[in-house]
Coordinates of C-alpha atoms and ligand atoms in Angstrom, one line a residue:
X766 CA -49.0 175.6 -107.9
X767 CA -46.7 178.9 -107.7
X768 CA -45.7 179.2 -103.8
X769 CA -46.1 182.7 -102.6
X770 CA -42.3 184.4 -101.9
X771 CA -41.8 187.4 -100.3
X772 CA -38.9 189.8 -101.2
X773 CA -37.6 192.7 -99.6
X774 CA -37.8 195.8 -101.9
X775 CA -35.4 198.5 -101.4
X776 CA -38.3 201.4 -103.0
X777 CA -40.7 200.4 -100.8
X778 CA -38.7 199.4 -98.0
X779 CA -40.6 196.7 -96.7
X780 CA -40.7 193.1 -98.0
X781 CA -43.5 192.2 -100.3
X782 CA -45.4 189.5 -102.6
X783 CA -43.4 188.6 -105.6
X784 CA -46.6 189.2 -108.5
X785 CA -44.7 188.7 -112.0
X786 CA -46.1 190.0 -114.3
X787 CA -46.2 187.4 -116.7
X788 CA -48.2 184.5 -114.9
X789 CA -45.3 181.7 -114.3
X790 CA -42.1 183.9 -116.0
X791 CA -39.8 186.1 -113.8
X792 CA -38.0 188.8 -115.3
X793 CA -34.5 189.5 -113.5
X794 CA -32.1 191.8 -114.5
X795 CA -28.5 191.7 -112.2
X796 CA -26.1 194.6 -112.9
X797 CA -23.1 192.4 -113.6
X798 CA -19.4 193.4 -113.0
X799 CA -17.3 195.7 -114.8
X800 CA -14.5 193.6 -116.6
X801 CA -11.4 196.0 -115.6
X802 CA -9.9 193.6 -113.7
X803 CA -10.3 190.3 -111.3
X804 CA -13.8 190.2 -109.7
X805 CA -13.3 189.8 -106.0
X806 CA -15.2 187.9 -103.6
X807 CA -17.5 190.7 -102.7
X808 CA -18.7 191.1 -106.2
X809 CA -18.7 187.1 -106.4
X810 CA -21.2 187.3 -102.8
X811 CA -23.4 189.5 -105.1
X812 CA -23.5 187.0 -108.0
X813 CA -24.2 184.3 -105.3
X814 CA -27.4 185.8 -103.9
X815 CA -28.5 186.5 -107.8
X816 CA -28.0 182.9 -108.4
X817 CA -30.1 182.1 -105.1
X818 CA -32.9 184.0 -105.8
X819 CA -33.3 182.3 -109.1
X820 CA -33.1 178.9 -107.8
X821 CA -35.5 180.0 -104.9
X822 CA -37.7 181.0 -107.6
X823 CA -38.0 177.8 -109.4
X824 CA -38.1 176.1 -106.4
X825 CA -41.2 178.4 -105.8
X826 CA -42.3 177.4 -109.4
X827 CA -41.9 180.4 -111.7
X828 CA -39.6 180.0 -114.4
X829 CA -36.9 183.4 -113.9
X830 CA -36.1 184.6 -117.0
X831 CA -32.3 186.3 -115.6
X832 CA -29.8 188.5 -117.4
X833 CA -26.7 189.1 -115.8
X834 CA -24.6 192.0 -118.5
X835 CA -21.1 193.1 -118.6
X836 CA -20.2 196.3 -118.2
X837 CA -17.3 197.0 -121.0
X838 CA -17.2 200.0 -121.4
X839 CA -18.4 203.9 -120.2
X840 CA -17.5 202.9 -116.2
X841 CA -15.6 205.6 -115.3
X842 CA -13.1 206.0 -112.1
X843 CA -15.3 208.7 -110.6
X844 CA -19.1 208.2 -110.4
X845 CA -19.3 212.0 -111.3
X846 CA -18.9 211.5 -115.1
X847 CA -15.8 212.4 -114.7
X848 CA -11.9 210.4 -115.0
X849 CA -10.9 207.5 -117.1
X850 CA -13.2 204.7 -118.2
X851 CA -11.8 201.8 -116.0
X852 CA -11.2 199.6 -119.1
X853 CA -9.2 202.4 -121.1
X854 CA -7.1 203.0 -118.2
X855 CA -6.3 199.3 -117.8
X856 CA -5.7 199.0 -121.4
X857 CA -3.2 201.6 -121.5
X858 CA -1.5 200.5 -118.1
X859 CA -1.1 196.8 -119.4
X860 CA -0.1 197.9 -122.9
X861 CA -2.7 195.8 -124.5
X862 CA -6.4 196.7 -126.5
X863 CA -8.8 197.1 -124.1
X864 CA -10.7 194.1 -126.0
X865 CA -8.2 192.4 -124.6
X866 CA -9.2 193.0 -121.2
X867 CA -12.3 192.7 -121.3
X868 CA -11.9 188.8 -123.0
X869 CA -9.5 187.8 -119.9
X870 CA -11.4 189.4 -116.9
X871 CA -15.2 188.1 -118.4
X872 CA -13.6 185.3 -119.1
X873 CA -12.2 185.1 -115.1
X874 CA -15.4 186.3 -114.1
X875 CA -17.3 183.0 -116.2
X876 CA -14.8 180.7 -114.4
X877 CA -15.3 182.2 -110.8
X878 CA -19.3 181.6 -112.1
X879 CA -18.5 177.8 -112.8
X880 CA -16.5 177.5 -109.6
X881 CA -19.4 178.8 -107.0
X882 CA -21.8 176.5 -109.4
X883 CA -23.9 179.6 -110.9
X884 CA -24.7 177.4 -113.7
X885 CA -24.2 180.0 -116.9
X886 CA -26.5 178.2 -119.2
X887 CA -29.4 178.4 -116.8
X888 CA -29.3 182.1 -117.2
X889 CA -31.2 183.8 -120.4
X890 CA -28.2 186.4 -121.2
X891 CA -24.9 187.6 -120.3
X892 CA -25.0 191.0 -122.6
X893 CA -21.8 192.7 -123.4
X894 CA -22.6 197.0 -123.0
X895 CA -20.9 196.9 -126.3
X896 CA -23.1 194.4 -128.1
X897 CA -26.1 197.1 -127.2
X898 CA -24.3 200.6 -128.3
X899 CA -27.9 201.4 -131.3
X900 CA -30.3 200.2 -128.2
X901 CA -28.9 202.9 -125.8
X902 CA -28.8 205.8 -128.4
X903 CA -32.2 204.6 -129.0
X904 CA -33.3 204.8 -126.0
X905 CA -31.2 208.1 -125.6
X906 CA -32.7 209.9 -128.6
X907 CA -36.5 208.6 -126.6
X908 CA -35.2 210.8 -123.8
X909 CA -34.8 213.4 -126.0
X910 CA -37.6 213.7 -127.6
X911 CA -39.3 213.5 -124.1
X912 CA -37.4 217.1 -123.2
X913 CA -35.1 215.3 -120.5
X914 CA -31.6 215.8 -121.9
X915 CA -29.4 218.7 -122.2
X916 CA -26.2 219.4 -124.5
X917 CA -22.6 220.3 -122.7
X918 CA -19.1 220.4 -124.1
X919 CA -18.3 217.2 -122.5
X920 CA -21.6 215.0 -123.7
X921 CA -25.3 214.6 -123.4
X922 CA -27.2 215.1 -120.0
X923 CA -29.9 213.7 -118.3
X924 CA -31.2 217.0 -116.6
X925 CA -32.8 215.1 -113.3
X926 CA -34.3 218.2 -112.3
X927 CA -36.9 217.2 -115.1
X928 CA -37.8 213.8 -114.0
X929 CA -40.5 213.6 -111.1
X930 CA -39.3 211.9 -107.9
X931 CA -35.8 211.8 -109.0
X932 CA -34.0 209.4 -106.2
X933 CA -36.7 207.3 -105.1
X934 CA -34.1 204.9 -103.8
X935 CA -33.1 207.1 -101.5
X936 CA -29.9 207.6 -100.1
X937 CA -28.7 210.4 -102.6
X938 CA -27.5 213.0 -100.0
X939 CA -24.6 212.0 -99.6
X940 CA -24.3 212.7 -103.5
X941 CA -24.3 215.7 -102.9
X942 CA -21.8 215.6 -100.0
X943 CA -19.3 214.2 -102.1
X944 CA -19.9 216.8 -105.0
X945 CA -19.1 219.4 -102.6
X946 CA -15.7 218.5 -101.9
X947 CA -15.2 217.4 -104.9
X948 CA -12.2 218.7 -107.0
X949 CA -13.0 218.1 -110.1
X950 CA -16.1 219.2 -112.2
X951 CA -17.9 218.8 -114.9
X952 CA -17.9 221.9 -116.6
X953 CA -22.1 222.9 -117.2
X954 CA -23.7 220.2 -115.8
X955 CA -26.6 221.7 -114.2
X956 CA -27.2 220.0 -110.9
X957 CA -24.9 217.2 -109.1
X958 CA -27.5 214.7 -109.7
X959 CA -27.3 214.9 -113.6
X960 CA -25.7 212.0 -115.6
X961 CA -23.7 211.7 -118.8
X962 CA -25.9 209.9 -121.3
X963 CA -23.2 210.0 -124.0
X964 CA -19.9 211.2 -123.7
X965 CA -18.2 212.8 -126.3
X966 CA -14.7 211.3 -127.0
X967 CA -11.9 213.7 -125.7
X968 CA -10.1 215.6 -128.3
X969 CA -6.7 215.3 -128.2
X970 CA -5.3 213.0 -129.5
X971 CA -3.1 211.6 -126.5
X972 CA -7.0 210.9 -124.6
X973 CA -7.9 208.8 -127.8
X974 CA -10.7 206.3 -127.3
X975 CA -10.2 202.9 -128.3
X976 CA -14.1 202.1 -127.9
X977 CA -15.8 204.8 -129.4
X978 CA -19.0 205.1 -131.8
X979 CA -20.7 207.9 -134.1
X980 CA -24.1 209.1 -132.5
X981 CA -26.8 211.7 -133.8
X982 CA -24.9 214.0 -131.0
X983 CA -21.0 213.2 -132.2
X984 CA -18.5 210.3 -131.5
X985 CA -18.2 208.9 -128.6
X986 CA -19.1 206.5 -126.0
X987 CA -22.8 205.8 -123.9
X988 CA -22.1 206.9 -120.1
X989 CA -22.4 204.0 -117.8
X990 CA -26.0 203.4 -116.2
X991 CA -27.8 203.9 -119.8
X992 CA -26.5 200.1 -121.0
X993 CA -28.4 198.6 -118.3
X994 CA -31.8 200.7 -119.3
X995 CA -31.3 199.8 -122.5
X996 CA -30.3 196.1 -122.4
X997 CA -32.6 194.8 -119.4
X998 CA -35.5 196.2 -122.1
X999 CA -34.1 194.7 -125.3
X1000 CA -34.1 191.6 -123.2
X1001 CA -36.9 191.7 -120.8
X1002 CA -39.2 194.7 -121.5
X1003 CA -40.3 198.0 -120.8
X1004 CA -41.4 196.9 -117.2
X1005 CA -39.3 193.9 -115.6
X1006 CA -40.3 192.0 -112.3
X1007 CA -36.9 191.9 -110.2
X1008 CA -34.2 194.1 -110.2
X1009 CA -30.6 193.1 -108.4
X1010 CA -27.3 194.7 -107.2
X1011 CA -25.1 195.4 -104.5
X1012 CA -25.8 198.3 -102.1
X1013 CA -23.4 200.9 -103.5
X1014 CA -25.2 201.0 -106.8
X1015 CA -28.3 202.3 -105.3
X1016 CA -28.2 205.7 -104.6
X1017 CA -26.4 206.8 -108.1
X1018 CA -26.7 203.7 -110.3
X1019 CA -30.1 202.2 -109.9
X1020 CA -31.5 205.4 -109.1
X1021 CA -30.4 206.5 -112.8
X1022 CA -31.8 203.6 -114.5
X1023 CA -34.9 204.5 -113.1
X1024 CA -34.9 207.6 -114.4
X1025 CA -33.4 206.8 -118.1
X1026 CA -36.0 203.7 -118.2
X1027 CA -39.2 205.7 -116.8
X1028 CA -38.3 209.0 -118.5
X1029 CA -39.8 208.0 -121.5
X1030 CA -43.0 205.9 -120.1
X1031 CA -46.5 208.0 -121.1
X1032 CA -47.8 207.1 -117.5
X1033 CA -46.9 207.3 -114.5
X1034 CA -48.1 204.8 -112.8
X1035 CA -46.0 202.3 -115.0
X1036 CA -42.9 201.1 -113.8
X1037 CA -39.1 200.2 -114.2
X1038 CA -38.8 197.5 -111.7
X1039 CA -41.6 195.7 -109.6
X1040 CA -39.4 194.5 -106.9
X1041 CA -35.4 196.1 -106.3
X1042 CA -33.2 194.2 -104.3
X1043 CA -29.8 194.8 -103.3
X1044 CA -27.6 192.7 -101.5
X1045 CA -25.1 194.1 -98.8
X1046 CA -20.9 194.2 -99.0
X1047 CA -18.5 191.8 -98.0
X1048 CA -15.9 193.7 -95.3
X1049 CA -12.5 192.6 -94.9
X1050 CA -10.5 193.4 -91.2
X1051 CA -7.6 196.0 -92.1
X1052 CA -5.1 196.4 -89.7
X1053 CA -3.5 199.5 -89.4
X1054 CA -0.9 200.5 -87.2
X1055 CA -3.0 201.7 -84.6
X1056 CA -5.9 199.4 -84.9
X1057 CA -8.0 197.0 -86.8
X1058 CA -11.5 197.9 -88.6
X1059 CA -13.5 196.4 -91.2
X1060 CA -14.1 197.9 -94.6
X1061 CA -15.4 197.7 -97.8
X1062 CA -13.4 194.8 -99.8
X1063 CA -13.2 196.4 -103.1
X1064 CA -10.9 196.6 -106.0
X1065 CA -10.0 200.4 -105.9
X1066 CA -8.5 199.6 -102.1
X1067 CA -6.5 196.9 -103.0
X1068 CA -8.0 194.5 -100.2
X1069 CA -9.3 192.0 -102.2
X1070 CA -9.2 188.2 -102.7
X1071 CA -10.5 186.5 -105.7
X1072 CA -12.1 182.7 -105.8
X1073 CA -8.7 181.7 -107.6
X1074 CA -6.1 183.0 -104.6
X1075 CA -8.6 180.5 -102.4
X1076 CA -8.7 178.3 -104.4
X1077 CA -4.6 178.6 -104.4
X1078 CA -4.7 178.1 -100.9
X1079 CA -6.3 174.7 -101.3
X1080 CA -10.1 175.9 -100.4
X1081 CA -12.9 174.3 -101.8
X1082 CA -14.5 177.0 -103.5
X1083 CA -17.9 175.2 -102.7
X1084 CA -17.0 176.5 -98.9
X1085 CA -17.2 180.0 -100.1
X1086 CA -20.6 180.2 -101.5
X1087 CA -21.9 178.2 -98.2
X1088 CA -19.7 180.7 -96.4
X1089 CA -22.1 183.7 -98.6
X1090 CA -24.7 181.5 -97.6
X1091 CA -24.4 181.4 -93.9
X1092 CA -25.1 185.0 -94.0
X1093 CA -28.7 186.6 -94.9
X1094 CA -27.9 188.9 -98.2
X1095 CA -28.8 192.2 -96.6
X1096 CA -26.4 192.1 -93.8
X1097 CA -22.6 193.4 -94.0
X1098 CA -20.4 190.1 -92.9
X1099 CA -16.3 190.8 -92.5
X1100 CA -14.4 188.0 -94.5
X1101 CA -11.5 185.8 -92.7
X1102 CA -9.6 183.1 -93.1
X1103 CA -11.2 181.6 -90.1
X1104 CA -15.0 182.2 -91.2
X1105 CA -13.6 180.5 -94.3
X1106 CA -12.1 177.5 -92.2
X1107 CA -15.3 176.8 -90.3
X1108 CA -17.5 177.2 -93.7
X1109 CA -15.7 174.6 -95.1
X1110 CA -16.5 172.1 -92.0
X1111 CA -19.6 172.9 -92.1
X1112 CA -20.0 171.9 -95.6
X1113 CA -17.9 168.8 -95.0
X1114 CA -20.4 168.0 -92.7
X1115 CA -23.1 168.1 -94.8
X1116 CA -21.2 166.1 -97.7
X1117 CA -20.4 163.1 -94.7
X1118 CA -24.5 163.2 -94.3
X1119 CA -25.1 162.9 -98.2
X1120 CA -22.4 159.9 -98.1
X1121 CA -24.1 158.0 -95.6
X1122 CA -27.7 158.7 -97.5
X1123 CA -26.5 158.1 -100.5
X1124 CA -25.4 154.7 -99.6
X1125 CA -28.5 153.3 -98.2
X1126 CA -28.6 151.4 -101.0
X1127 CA -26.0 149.3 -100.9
X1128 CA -26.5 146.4 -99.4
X1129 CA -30.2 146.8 -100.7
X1130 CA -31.9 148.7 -98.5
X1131 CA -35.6 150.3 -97.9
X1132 CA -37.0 152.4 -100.7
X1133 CA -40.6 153.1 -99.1
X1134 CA -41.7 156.3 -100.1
X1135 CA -43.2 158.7 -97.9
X1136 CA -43.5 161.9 -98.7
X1137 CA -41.1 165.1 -96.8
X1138 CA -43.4 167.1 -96.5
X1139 CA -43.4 168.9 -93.0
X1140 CA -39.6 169.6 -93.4
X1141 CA -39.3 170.3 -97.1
X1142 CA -42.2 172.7 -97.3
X1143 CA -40.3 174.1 -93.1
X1144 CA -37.3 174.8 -95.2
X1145 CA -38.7 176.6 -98.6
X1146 CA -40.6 178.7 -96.0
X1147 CA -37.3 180.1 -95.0
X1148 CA -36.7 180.8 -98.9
X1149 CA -39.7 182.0 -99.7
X1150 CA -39.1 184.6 -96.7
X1151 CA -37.1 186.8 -98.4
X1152 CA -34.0 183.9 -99.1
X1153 CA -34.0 183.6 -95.4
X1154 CA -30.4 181.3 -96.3
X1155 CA -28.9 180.5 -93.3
X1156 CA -31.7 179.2 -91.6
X1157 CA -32.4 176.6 -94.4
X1158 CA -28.6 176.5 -93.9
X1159 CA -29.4 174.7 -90.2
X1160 CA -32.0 172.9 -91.4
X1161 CA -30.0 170.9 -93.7
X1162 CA -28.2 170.1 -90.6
X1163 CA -31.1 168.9 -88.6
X1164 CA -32.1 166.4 -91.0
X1165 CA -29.1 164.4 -90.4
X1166 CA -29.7 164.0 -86.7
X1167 CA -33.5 164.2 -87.0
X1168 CA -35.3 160.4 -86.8
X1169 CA -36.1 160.4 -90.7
X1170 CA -35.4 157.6 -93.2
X1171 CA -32.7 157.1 -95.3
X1172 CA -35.7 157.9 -98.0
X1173 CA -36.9 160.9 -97.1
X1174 CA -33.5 162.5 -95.8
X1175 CA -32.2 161.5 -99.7
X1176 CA -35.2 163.3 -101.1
X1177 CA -34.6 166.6 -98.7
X1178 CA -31.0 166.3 -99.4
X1179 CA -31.6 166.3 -103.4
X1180 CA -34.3 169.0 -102.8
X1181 CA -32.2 171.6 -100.9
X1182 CA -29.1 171.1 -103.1
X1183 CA -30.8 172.0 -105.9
X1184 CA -32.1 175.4 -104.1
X1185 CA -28.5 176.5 -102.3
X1186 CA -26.4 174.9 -105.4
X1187 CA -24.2 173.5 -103.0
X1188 CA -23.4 170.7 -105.2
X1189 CA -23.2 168.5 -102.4
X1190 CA -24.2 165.3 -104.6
X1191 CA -20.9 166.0 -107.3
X1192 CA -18.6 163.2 -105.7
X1193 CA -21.6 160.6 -105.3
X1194 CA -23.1 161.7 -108.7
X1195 CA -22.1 158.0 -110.0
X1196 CA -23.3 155.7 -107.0
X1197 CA -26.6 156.8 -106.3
X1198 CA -29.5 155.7 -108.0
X1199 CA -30.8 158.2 -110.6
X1200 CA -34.0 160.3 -110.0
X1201 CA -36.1 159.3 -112.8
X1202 CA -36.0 155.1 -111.6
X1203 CA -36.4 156.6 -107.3
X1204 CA -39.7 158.4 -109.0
X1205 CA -40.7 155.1 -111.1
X1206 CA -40.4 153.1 -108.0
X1207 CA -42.4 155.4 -105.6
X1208 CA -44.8 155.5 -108.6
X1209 CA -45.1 152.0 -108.6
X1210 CA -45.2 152.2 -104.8
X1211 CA -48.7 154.1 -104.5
X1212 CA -50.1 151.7 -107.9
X1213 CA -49.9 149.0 -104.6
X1214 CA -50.8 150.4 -101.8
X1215 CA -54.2 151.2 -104.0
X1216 CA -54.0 147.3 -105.3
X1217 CA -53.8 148.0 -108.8
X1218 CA -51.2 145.3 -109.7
X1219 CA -51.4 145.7 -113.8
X1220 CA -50.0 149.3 -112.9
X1221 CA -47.3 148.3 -110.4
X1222 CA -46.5 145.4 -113.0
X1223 CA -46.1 148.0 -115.5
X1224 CA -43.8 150.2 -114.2
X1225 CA -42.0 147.0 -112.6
X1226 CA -41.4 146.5 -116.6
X1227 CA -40.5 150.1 -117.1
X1228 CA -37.4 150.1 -114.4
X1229 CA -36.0 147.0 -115.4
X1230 CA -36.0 147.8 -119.1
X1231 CA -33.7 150.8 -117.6
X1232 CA -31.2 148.3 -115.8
X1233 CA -33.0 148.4 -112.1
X1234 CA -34.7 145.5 -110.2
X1235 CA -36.8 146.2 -107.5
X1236 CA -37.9 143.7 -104.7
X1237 CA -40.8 143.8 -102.4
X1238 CA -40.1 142.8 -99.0
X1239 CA -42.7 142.5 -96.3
X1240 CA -42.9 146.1 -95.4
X1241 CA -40.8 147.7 -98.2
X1242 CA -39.1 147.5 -101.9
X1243 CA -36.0 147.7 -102.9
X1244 CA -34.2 149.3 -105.9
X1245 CA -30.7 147.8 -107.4
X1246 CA -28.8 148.4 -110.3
X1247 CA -28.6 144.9 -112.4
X1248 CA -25.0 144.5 -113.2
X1249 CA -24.1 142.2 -116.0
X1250 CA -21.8 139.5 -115.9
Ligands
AMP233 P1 -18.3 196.1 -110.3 O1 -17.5 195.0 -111.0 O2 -17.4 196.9 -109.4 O3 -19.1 196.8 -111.2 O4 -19.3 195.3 -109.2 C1 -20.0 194.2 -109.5 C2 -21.0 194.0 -108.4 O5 -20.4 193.7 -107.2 C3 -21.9 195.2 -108.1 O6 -23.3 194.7 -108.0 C4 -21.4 195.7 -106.8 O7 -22.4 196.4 -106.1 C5 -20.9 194.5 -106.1 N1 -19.9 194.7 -105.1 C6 -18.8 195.4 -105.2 N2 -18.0 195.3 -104.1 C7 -18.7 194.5 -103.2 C8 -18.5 194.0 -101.9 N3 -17.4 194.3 -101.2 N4 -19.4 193.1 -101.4 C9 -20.5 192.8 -102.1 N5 -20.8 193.2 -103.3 C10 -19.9 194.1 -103.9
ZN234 ZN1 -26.5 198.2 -113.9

């Protein structure tokens, strides 16, 4: 019943069986976005391929249990525990509270959700940091007691030196790159490596904190990566099944939670996170005065465009999550108008084949059920292979041209909208004839090919109780809505 899927696992760097760890449930936990200011279409690209892999994975069978937080508070300018906290900054630079920010840039990032058809409700949590502050000094005081923290001027320490295999994401040389030409310090810390666990707020009263707590160690405020420790096991558990993010937060990020979250295991052998994924950036082409190159769209750069500014523009912003989806989530793609141009005929001409499936039946026409197998199980292949997107992408576009029914191209159609989220169905959603009377029909369908007429009579019964009638021709049936006079 559960399809095997395949995953690409940054730890182990090779791709691998999903194996959750309870039976049909799949625990995912997303690092969300940090509400400062207006997520950009690179973060949205992240949030697409978070929203894939859980449709991919009911579409496998499982049933994804996925938390997506918010980051509002303890993210700060510099990833060396040092600078601002990016929603304190913001706060101060806008002259409003910095609860105040974070309600209008969640709230953006909830609408930019609804927009690319991440469907909020079929998540299991979007947790505020804030909501969480007693679970992370919990989980703090764990470390603790464990012998993995240290005391500085400026907060408590999680002394990496301490925790075995330290880094197992790799990538955290150029960590220590940075912290060489790095200006400013944090005075005490003993390696470059350590994190803040808690911050202590600043003294002086022209640094006040608006978000600040008391703590066993003094007031202040939990450092960044500990919330996500914390909240993904309130939510999930000690040990979760999938872990998501984009790139950057590997090497510092991801490799912290690790620590914070195994630091306090008794064994081992028990783990974090089964399966980490990360999904690469979204460029954009700077021009320069001397040339063009691509680079990182991010907010700190200033290069950024948000789902509303295209939406502005007068683009669907359907076109941008098929434009995501044109592109396998590990590779780097460069965002431009064009790209955005062509997505959006590609996904027109996918909506002109849904129009011409979704009026097969009118006039009446053939309802004769046979099931898609070869290129509905050809396509969730591609899914299962590590969310193998564009391919499934093309064939979408196959079926169209492909000798299938009207039938069978309807059912693909329904199938693969529900696994890309497309929403390719939204402007027929009130002509076509509703899933639960297609499956009573194809039921009744197989009661007479295998001549059992009481059972076909039945169900006959059944759909016109519901407003259908269905006719039997000589080699098919057909379905229509009775409309009263
Ligand atoms: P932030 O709001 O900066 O905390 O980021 C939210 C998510 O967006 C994180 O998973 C980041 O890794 C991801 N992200 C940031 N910039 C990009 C980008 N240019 N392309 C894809 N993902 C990004
Ligand atoms: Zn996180």
């Amino acid at each position: 019943m559960f399809q095997p899927i395949f995953l690409y696992s940054t730890l182990t760097k090779t791709k691998v069986q999903l194996m959750p760890l309870r039976s049909h449930e799949v625990s995912v936990y997303s690092c969300g976005p940090t509400v400062y200011s207006a997520p950009h279409i690179g973060n949205m690209r992240t949030f697409v391929f978070a929203d894939t892999l859980r449709r991919v994975l009911c579409v496998g069978g499982y049933t994804p249990k996925h938390v997506i937080n918010i980051t509002d508070v303890g993210h700060l300018v510099s990833d060396a525990d040092n600078g601002e906290d990016k929603i304190e900054k913001e706060s101060k630079k806008m002259g409003v509270t910095a609860k105040d920010i974070v309600k209008k840039y969640s709230d953006m990032f909830f609408s930019d959700l609804q927009a690319l058809n991440i469907p909020k409700n079929k998540f299991f949590a979007f947790p505020f940091a804030t909501e969480y502050i007693e679970e992370q000094i919990q989980q703090i005081q764990l470390l603790e007691i464990k012998g993995l923290t240290y005391r500085i001027e400026d907060g408590i320490y999680f002394d990496t030196k301490k925790f075995k295999n330290y880094g197992a994401l790799g990538d955290i040389a150029h960590i220590e790159i940075q912290a060489g030409a790095r200006v400013e310090h944090v005075l005490g810390k003993k390696d470059v490596h350590d994190f803040a666990l808690w911050k202590f707020s600043p003294k002086s009263s022209t640094q006040q904190r608006q978000q600040e707590w008391n703590s066993p160690w003094g007031v202040g405020f939990p450092g960044w990566h500990i919330e996500c420790s914390a909240m993904a096991k309130s939510l999930l558990g000690e040990t979760i099944d999938i872990h998501t993010g984009g790139i950057d937060l590997a090497p510092v990020h991801h490799n912290n939670e690790i620590a914070q979250s195994e630091g306090i295991f008794d064994t081992p052998q028990k783990k974090f996170v089964s399966i980490w994924m990360h999904s690469e950036h979204m460029l954009i082409q700077t021009k320069t005065q001397e040339n063009s190159q691509a680079e990182k769209m991010s907010k700190s750069l200033g290069n950024i465009f948000t789902v509303s500014d295209l939406v502005e523009k007068g683009y669907d912003p359907l076109a941008i999550r098929y434009l995501f989806l044109q592109t396998h989530y590990q590779s780097q793609f460069s965002f431009t108008m064009a790209s955005l141009d062509a997505a959006e005929k590609g996904l027109s001409r996918l909506r002109e084949k849904i129009y011409n499936v979704t009026h097969w039946y009118t006039p009446i026409q053939a309802i004769f059920y046979k099931k898609p197998t070869v290129h509905m199980t050809t396509f969730n292949n591609f899914l299962f292979d590590n969310l193998s997107t564009p391919q499934a992408i093309a064939c979408m576009h196959e079926w169209g041209n492909a000798s299938l029914s009207l039938v069978e191209q309807y059912m693909l159609y329904k199938h693969a909208d529900q696994a890309l989220g497309l929403d390719l169905f939204k402007k027929e959603e009130i002509e076509i004839i509703p899933d639960e009377i297609l499956e009573l029909s194809i039921e009744r369908n197989v009661a007479r090919e295998k001549k059992n007429f009481e059972e076909a009579d039945r169900l006959r019964k059944l759909i016109e109780s519901k407003g259908y009638t269905v006719k039997d021709r000589e080699k098919n049936t057909t379905v229509q809505k009775i409309f009263h006079k």
